[in-house]
mmCIF file of C-alpha atoms and ligand atoms in Angstrom:
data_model
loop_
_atom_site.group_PDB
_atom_site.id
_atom_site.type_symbol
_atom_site.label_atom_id
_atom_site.label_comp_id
_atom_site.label_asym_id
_atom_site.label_seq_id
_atom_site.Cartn_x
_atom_site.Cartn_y
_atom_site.Cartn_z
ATOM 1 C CA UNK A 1 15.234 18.044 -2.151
ATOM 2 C CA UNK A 2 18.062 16.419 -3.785
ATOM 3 C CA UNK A 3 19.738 19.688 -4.602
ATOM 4 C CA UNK A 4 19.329 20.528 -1.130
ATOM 5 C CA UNK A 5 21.147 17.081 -0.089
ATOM 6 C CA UNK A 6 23.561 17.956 -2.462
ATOM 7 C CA UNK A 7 24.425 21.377 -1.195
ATOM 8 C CA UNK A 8 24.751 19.792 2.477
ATOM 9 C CA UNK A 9 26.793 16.953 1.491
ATOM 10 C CA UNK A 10 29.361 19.833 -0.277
ATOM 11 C CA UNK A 11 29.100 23.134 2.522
ATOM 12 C CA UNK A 12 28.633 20.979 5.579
ATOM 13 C CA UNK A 13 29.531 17.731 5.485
ATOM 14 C CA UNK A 14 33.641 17.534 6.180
ATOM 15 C CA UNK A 15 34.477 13.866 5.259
ATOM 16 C CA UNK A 16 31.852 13.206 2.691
ATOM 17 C CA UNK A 17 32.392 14.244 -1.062
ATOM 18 C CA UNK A 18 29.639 15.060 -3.803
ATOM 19 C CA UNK A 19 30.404 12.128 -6.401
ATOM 20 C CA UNK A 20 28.259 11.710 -8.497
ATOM 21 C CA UNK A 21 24.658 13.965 -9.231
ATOM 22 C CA UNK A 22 21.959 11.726 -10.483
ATOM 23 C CA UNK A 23 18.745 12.950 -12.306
ATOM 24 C CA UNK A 24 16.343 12.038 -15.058
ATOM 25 C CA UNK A 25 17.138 15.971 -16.492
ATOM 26 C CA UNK A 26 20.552 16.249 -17.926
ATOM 27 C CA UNK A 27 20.979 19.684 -17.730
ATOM 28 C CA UNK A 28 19.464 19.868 -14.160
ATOM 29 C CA UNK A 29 22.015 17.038 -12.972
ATOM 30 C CA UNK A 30 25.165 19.330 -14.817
ATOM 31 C CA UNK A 31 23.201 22.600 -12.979
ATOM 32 C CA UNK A 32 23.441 20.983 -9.346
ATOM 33 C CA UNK A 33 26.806 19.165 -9.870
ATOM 34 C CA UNK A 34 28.568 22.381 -11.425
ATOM 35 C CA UNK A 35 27.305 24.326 -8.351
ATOM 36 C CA UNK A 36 27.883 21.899 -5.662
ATOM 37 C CA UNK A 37 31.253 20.437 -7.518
ATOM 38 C CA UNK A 38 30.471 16.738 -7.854
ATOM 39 C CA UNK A 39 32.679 14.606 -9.836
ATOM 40 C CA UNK A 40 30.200 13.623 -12.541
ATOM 41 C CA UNK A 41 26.921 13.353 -13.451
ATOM 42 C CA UNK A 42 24.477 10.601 -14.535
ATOM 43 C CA UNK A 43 20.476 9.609 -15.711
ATOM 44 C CA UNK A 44 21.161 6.285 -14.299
ATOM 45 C CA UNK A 45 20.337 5.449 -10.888
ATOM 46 C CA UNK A 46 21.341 2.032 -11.183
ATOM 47 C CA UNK A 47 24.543 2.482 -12.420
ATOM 48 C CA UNK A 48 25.009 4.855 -10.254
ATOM 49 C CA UNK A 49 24.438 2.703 -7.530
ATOM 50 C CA UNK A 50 26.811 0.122 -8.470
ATOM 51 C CA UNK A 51 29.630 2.512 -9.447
ATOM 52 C CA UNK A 52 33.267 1.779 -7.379
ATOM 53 C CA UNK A 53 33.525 5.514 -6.877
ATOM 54 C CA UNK A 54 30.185 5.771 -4.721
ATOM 55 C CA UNK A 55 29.959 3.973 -1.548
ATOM 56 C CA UNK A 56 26.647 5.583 -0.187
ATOM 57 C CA UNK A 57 23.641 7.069 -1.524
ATOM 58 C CA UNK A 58 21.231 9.443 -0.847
ATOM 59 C CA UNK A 59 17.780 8.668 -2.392
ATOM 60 C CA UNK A 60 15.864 12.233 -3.575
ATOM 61 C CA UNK A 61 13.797 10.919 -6.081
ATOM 62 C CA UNK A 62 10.112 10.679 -6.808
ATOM 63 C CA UNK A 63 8.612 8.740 -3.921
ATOM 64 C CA UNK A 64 7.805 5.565 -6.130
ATOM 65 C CA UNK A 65 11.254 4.904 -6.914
ATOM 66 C CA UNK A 66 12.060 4.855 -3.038
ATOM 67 C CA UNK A 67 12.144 1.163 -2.323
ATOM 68 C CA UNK A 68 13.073 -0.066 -5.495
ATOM 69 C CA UNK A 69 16.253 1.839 -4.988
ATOM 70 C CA UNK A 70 16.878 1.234 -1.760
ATOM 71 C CA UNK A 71 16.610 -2.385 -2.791
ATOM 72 C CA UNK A 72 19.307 -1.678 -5.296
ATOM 73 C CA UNK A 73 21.874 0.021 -2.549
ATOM 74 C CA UNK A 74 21.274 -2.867 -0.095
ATOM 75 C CA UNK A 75 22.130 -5.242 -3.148
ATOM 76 C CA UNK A 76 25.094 -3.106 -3.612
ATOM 77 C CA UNK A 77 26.222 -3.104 -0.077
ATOM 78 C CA UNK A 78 25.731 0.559 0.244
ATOM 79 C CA UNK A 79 24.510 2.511 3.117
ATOM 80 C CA UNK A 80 21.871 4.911 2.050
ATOM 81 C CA UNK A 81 19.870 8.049 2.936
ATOM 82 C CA UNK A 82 16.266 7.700 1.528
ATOM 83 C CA UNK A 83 13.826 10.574 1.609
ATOM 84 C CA UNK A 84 10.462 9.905 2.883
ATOM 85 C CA UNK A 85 8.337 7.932 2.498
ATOM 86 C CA UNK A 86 10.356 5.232 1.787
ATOM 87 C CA UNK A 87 7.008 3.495 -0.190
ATOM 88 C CA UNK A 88 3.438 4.480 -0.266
ATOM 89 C CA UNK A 89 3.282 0.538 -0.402
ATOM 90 C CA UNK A 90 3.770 -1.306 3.248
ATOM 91 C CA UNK A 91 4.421 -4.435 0.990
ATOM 92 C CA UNK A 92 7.260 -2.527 -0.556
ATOM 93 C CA UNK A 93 8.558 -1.370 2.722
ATOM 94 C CA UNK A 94 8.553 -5.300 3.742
ATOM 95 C CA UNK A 95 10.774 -6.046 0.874
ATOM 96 C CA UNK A 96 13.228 -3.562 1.912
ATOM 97 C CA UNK A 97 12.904 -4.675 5.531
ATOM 98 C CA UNK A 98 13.493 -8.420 4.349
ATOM 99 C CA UNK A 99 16.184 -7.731 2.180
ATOM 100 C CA UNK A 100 18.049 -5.951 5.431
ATOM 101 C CA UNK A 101 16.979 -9.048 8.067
ATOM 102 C CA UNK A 102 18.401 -11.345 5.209
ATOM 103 C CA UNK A 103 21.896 -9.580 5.044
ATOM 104 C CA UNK A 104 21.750 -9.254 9.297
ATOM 105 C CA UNK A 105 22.252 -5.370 9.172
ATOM 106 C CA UNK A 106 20.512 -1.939 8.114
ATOM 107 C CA UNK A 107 21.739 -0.040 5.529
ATOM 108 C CA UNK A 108 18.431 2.495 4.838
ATOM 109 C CA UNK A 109 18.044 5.604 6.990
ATOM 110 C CA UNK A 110 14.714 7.050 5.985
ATOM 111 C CA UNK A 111 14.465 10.854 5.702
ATOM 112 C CA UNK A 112 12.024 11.722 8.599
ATOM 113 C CA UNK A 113 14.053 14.657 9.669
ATOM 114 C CA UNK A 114 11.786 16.330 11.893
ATOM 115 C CA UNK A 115 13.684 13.343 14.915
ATOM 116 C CA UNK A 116 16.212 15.962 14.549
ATOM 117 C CA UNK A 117 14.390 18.649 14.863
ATOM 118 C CA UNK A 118 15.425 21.116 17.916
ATOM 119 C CA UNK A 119 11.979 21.678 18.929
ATOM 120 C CA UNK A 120 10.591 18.355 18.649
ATOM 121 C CA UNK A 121 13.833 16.978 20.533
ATOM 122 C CA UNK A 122 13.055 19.237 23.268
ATOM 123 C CA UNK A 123 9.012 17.864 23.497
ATOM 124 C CA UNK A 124 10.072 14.179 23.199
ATOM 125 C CA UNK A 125 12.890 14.848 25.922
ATOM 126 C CA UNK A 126 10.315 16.527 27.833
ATOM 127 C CA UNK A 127 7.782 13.893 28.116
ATOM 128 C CA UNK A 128 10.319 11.473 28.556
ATOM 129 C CA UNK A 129 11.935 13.582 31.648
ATOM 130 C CA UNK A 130 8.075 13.460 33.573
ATOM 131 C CA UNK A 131 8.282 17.219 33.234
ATOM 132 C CA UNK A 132 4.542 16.577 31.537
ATOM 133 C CA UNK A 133 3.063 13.442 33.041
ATOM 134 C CA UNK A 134 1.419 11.216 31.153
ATOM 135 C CA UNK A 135 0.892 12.414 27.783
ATOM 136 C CA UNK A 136 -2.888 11.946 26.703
ATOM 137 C CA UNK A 137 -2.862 13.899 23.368
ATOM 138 C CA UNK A 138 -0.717 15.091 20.339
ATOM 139 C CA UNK A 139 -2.235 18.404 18.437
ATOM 140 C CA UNK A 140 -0.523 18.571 14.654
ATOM 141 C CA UNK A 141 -0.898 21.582 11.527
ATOM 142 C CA UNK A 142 0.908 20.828 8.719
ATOM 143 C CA UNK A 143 0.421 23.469 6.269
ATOM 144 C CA UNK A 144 2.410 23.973 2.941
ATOM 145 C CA UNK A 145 1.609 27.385 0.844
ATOM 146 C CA UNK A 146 0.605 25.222 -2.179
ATOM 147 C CA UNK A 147 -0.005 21.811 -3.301
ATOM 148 C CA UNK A 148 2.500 20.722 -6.084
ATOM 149 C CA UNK A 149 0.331 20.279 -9.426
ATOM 150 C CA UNK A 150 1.271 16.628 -9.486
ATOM 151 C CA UNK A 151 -0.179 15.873 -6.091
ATOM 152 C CA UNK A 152 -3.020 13.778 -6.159
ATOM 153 C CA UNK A 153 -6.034 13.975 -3.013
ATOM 154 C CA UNK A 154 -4.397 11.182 -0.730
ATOM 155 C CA UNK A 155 -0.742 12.993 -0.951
ATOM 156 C CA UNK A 156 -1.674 14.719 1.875
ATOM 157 C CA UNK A 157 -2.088 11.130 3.668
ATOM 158 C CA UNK A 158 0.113 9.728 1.597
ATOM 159 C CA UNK A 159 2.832 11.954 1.412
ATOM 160 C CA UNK A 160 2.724 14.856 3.837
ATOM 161 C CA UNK A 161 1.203 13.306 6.786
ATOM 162 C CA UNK A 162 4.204 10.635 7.291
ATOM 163 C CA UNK A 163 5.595 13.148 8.858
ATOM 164 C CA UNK A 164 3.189 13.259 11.363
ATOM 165 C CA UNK A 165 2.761 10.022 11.644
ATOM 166 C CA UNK A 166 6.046 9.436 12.541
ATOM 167 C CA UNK A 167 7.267 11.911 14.716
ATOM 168 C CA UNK A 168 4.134 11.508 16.913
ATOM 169 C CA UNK A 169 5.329 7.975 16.868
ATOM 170 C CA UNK A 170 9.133 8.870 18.215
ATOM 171 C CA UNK A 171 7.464 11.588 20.730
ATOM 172 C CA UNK A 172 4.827 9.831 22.323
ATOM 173 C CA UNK A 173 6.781 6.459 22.309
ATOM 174 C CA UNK A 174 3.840 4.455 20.842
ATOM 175 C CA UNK A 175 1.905 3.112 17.710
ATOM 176 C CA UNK A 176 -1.138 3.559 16.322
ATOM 177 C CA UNK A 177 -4.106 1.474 16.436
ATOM 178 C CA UNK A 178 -7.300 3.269 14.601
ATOM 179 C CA UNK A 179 -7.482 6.059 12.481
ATOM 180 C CA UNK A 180 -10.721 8.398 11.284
ATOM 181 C CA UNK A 181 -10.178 10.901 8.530
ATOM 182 C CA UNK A 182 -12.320 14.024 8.020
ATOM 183 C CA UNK A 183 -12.934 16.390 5.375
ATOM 184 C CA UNK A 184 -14.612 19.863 5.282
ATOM 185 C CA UNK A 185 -17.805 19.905 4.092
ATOM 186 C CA UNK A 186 -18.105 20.516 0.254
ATOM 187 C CA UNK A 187 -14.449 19.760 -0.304
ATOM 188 C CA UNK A 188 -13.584 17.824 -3.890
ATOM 189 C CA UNK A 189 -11.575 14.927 -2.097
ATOM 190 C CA UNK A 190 -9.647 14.515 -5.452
ATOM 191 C CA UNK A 191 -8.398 18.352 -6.139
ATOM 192 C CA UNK A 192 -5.023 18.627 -5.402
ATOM 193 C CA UNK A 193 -4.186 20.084 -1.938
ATOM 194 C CA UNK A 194 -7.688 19.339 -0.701
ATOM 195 C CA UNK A 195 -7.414 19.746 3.120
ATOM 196 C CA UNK A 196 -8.059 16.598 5.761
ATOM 197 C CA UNK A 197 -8.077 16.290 9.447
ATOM 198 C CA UNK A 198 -7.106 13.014 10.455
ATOM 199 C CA UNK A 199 -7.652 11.557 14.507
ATOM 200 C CA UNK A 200 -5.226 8.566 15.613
ATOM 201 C CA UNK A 201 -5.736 6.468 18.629
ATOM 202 C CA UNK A 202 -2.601 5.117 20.006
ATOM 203 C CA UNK A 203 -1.942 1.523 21.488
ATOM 204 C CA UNK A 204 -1.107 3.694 24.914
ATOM 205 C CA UNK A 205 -4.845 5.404 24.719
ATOM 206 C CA UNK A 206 -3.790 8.802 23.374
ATOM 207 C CA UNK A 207 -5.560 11.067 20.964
ATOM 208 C CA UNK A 208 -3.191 12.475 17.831
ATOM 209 C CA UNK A 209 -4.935 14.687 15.739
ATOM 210 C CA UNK A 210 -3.323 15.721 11.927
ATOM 211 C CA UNK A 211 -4.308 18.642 10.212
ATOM 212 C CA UNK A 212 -2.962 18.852 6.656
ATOM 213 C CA UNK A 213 -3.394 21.991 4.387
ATOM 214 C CA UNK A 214 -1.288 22.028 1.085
ATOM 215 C CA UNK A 215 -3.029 24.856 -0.137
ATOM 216 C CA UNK A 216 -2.684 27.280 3.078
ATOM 217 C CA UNK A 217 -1.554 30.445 0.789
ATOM 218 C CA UNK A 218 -0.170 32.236 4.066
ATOM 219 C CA UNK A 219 3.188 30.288 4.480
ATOM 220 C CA UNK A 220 4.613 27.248 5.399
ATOM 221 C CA UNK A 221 3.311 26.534 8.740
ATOM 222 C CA UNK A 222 4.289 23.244 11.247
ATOM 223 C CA UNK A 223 2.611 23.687 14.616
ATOM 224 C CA UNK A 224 2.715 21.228 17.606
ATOM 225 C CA UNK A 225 1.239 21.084 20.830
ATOM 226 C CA UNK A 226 1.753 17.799 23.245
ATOM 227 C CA UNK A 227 -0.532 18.099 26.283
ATOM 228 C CA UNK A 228 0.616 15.780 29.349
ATOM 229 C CA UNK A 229 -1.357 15.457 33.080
ATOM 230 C CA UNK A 230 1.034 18.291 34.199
ATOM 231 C CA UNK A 231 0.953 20.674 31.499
ATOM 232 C CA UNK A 232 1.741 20.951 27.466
ATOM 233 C CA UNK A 233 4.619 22.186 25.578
ATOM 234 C CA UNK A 234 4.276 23.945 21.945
ATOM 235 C CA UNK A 235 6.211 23.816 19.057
ATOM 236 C CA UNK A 236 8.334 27.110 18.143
ATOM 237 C CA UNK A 237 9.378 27.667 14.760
ATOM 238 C CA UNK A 238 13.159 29.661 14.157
ATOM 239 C CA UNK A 239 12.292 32.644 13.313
ATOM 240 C CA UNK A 240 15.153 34.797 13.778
ATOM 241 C CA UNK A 241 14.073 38.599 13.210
ATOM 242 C CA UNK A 242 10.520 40.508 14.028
ATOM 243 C CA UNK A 243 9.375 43.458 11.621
ATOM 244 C CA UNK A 244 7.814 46.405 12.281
ATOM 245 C CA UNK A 245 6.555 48.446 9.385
ATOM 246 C CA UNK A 246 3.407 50.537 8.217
ATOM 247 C CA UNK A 247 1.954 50.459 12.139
ATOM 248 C CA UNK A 248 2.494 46.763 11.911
ATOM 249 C CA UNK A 249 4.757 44.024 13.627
ATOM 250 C CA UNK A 250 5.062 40.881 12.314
ATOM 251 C CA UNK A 251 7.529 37.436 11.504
ATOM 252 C CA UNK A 252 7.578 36.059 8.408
ATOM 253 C CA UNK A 253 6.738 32.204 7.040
ATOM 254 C CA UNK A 254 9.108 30.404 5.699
ATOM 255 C CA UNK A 255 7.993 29.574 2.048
ATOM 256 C CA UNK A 256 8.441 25.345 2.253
ATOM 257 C CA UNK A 257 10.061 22.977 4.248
ATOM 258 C CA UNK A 258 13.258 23.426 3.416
ATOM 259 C CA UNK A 259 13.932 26.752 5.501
ATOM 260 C CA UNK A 260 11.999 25.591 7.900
ATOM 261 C CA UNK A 261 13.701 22.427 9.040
ATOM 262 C CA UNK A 262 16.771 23.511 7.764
ATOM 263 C CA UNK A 263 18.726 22.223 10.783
ATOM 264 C CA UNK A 264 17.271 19.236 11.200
ATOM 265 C CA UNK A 265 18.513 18.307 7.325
ATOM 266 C CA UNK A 266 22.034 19.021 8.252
ATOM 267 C CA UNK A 267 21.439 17.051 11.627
ATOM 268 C CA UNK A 268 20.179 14.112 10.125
ATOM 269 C CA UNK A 269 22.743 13.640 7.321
ATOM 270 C CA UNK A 270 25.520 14.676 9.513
ATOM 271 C CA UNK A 271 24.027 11.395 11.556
ATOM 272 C CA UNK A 272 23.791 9.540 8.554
ATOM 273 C CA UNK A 273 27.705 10.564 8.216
ATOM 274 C CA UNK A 274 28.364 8.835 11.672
ATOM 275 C CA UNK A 275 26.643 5.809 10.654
ATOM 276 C CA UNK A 276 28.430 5.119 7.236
ATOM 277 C CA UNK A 277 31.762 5.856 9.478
ATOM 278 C CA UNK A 278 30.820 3.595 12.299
ATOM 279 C CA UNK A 279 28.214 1.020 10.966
ATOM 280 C CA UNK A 280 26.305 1.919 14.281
ATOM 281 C CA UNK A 281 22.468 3.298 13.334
ATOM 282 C CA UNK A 282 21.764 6.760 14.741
ATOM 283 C CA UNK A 283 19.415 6.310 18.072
ATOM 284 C CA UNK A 284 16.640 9.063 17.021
ATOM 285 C CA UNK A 285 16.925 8.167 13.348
ATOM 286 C CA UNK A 286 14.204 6.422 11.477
ATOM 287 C CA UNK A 287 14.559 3.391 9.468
ATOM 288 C CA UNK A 288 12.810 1.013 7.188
ATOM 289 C CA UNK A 289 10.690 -0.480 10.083
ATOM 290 C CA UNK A 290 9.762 3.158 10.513
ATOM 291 C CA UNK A 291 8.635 3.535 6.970
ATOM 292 C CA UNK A 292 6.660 0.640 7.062
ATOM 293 C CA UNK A 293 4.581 2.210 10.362
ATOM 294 C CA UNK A 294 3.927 5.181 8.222
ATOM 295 C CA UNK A 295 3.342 3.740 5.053
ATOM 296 C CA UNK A 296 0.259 1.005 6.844
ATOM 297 C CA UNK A 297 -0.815 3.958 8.245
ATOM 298 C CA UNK A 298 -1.181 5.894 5.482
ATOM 299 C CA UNK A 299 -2.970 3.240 3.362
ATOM 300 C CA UNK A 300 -5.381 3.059 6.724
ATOM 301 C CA UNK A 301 -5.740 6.618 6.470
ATOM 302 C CA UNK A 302 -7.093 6.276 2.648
ATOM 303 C CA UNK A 303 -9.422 3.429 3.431
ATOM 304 C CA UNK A 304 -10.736 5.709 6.090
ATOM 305 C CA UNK A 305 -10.872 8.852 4.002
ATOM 306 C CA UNK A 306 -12.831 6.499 0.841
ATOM 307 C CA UNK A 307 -14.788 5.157 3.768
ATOM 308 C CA UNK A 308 -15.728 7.411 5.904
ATOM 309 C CA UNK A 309 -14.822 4.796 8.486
ATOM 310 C CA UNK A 310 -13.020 4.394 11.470
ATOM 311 C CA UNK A 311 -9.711 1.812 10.242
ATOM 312 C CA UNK A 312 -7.878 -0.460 12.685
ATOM 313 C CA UNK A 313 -4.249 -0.593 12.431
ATOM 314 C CA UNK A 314 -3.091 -4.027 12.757
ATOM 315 C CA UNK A 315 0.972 -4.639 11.935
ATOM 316 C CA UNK A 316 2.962 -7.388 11.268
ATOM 317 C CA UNK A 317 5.469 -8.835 13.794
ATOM 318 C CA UNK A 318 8.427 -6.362 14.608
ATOM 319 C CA UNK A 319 11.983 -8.136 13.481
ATOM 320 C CA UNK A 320 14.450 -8.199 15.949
ATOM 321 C CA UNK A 321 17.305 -6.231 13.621
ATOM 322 C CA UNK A 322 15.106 -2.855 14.419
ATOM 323 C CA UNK A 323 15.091 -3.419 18.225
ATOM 324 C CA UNK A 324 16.754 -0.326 19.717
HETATM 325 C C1 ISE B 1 7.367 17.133 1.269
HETATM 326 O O1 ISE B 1 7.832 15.942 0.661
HETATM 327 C C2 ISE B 1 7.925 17.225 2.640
HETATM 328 O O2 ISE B 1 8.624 16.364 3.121
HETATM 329 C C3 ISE B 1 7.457 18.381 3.428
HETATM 330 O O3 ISE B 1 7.997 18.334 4.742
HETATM 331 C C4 ISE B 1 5.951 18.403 3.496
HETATM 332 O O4 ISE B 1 5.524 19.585 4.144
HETATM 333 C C5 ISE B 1 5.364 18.364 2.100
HETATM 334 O O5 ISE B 1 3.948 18.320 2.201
HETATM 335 C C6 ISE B 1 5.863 17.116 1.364
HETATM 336 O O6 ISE B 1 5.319 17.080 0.059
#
């Protein structure tokens, strides 16, 4: 992801400049700043952070070191990008959140892209117009082609299903307040990739149901469906050809993510842009209060997956800095 970040901050981000690449492999640092022409290269991320030649950063790194750099750009007084999940912790995400209240301004945008997603713009802005009525339930497939080997079981609550979590959040308007996790019979909860199906209750009555399959094998497959008193509206992916071949037609999967929400990358730091230029934080963007939502519900959604019981969702008061 962070040589993707890097090749949008260089090809399509007029205004910002590749400064400085930052990873724990040398060469792979050199690699991505030699192709994407950044200034220099480091293994620190602290120093990197406090450098005078970088005033913002964007945060790629392995989800554990998240909030503890975040912390580290807020300390600096630098705006920065932070891929999701901003901590697998909700403490952690209350540390970042207190360190912003105690300075009186954000400085984290947190990578849930899919806000700038075309097609989920178009079913929140739907809903929102009364084209559907009251919404009553939120349908979700997240499939990836194949869990990396380093996931562990709960990465798909943990890691994948943020995603879920929080852009049924922005869509329906609303937060969560129980959620049930399921797995098929005879699977090894513990094997990487190991699929769940995960049913949310929201504090506006609705049903959001998460299916998450790392280990899919067909393609890399996000599907949507919102379903309102009036009707429901799906989610399309961009698929921009059709091939027929060998008395067949079909479209093709995109192998990951990164294809496949493409545009809603380049949306989101082109946002992130505007709010480094202007100090004002993007409306549809989501921000350290939104990591904390995801991150309480993911450690709900463990408890219920060890359990085998329903969890309540119970958070803490909302400060008034994320009121927008
Ligand atoms: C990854 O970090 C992402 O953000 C992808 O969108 C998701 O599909 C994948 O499961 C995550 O590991």
């Amino acid at each position: 992801m962070g040589a993707d970040h890097a090749r949008i901050v260089s090809e399509d981000l007029p205004g910002a400049t590749l400064q400085v690449v930052c990873d724990a492999s040398p060469a792979r640092a050199r690699k991505i700043a030699e192709e994407c022409g950044a200034a220099d290269v480091s293994g620190d991320p602290i120093g990197t952070i406090k450098r005078a030649d970088v005033d913002v950063v964007l945060i790629a790194s392995p989800d554990e070191t998240h909030a503890p750099l975040s912390l580290a750009a807020i300390e600096a007084g630098k705006p920065a990008l932070c891929e999701k999940p901003l901590s697998q912790s909700s403490k952690e995400c209350l540390d970042v959140i207190n360190a912003e209240v105690s300075r009186g301004r954000q400085f984290v945008q947190l990578g849930f892209m899919r806000r700038f997603d075309p097609s989920y713009r178009d079913m929140k802005a739907t809903l929102d117009d009364g084209l559907l009525g009251n919404a009553s339930m939120m349908h979700n497939f997240h499939r990836n082609v194949e869990a990396p080997a380093n996931f562990t079981g709960q990465m798909a609550i943990t890691n994948s299903a943020p995603h879920e979590f929080d852009v049924a959040r922005f869509v329906l308007g609303a937060d969560y307040k129980a959620i049930s996790v399921f797995q098929p019979a005879g699977v090894d909860a513990s094997k990487t990739g190991a699929p769940v199906f995960m049913v949310l209750e929201t504090d506006k009555g609705q049903l959001v149901n998460i299916e998450i399959n790392n280990n899919a094998a067909y393609g890399y497959d996000v599907r949507g469906e919102l379903i309102g008193e009036k009707g429901s509206i799906f989610l399309n992916a961009p698929v921009h050809t059709r091939h027929n071949a060998q008395l067949m037609a079909y479209e093709r999967y995109a192998p990951d993510w990164r294809p496949r929400f493409a545009e809603a990358y380049r949306l989101q730091n082109k946002a992130f842009l505007t709010f480094v230029r202007t100090g004002v934080f993007p409306a549809i963007a989501s921000d350290a209060w939104d990591g904390y939502c995801a991150a309480l519900v993911a450690e709900a959604g463990v408890e219920a997956l060890q359990t085998g019981e329903r969890v309540s969702i119970a958070m803490t008061n909302k400060p008034s800095l994320y009121n927008r």
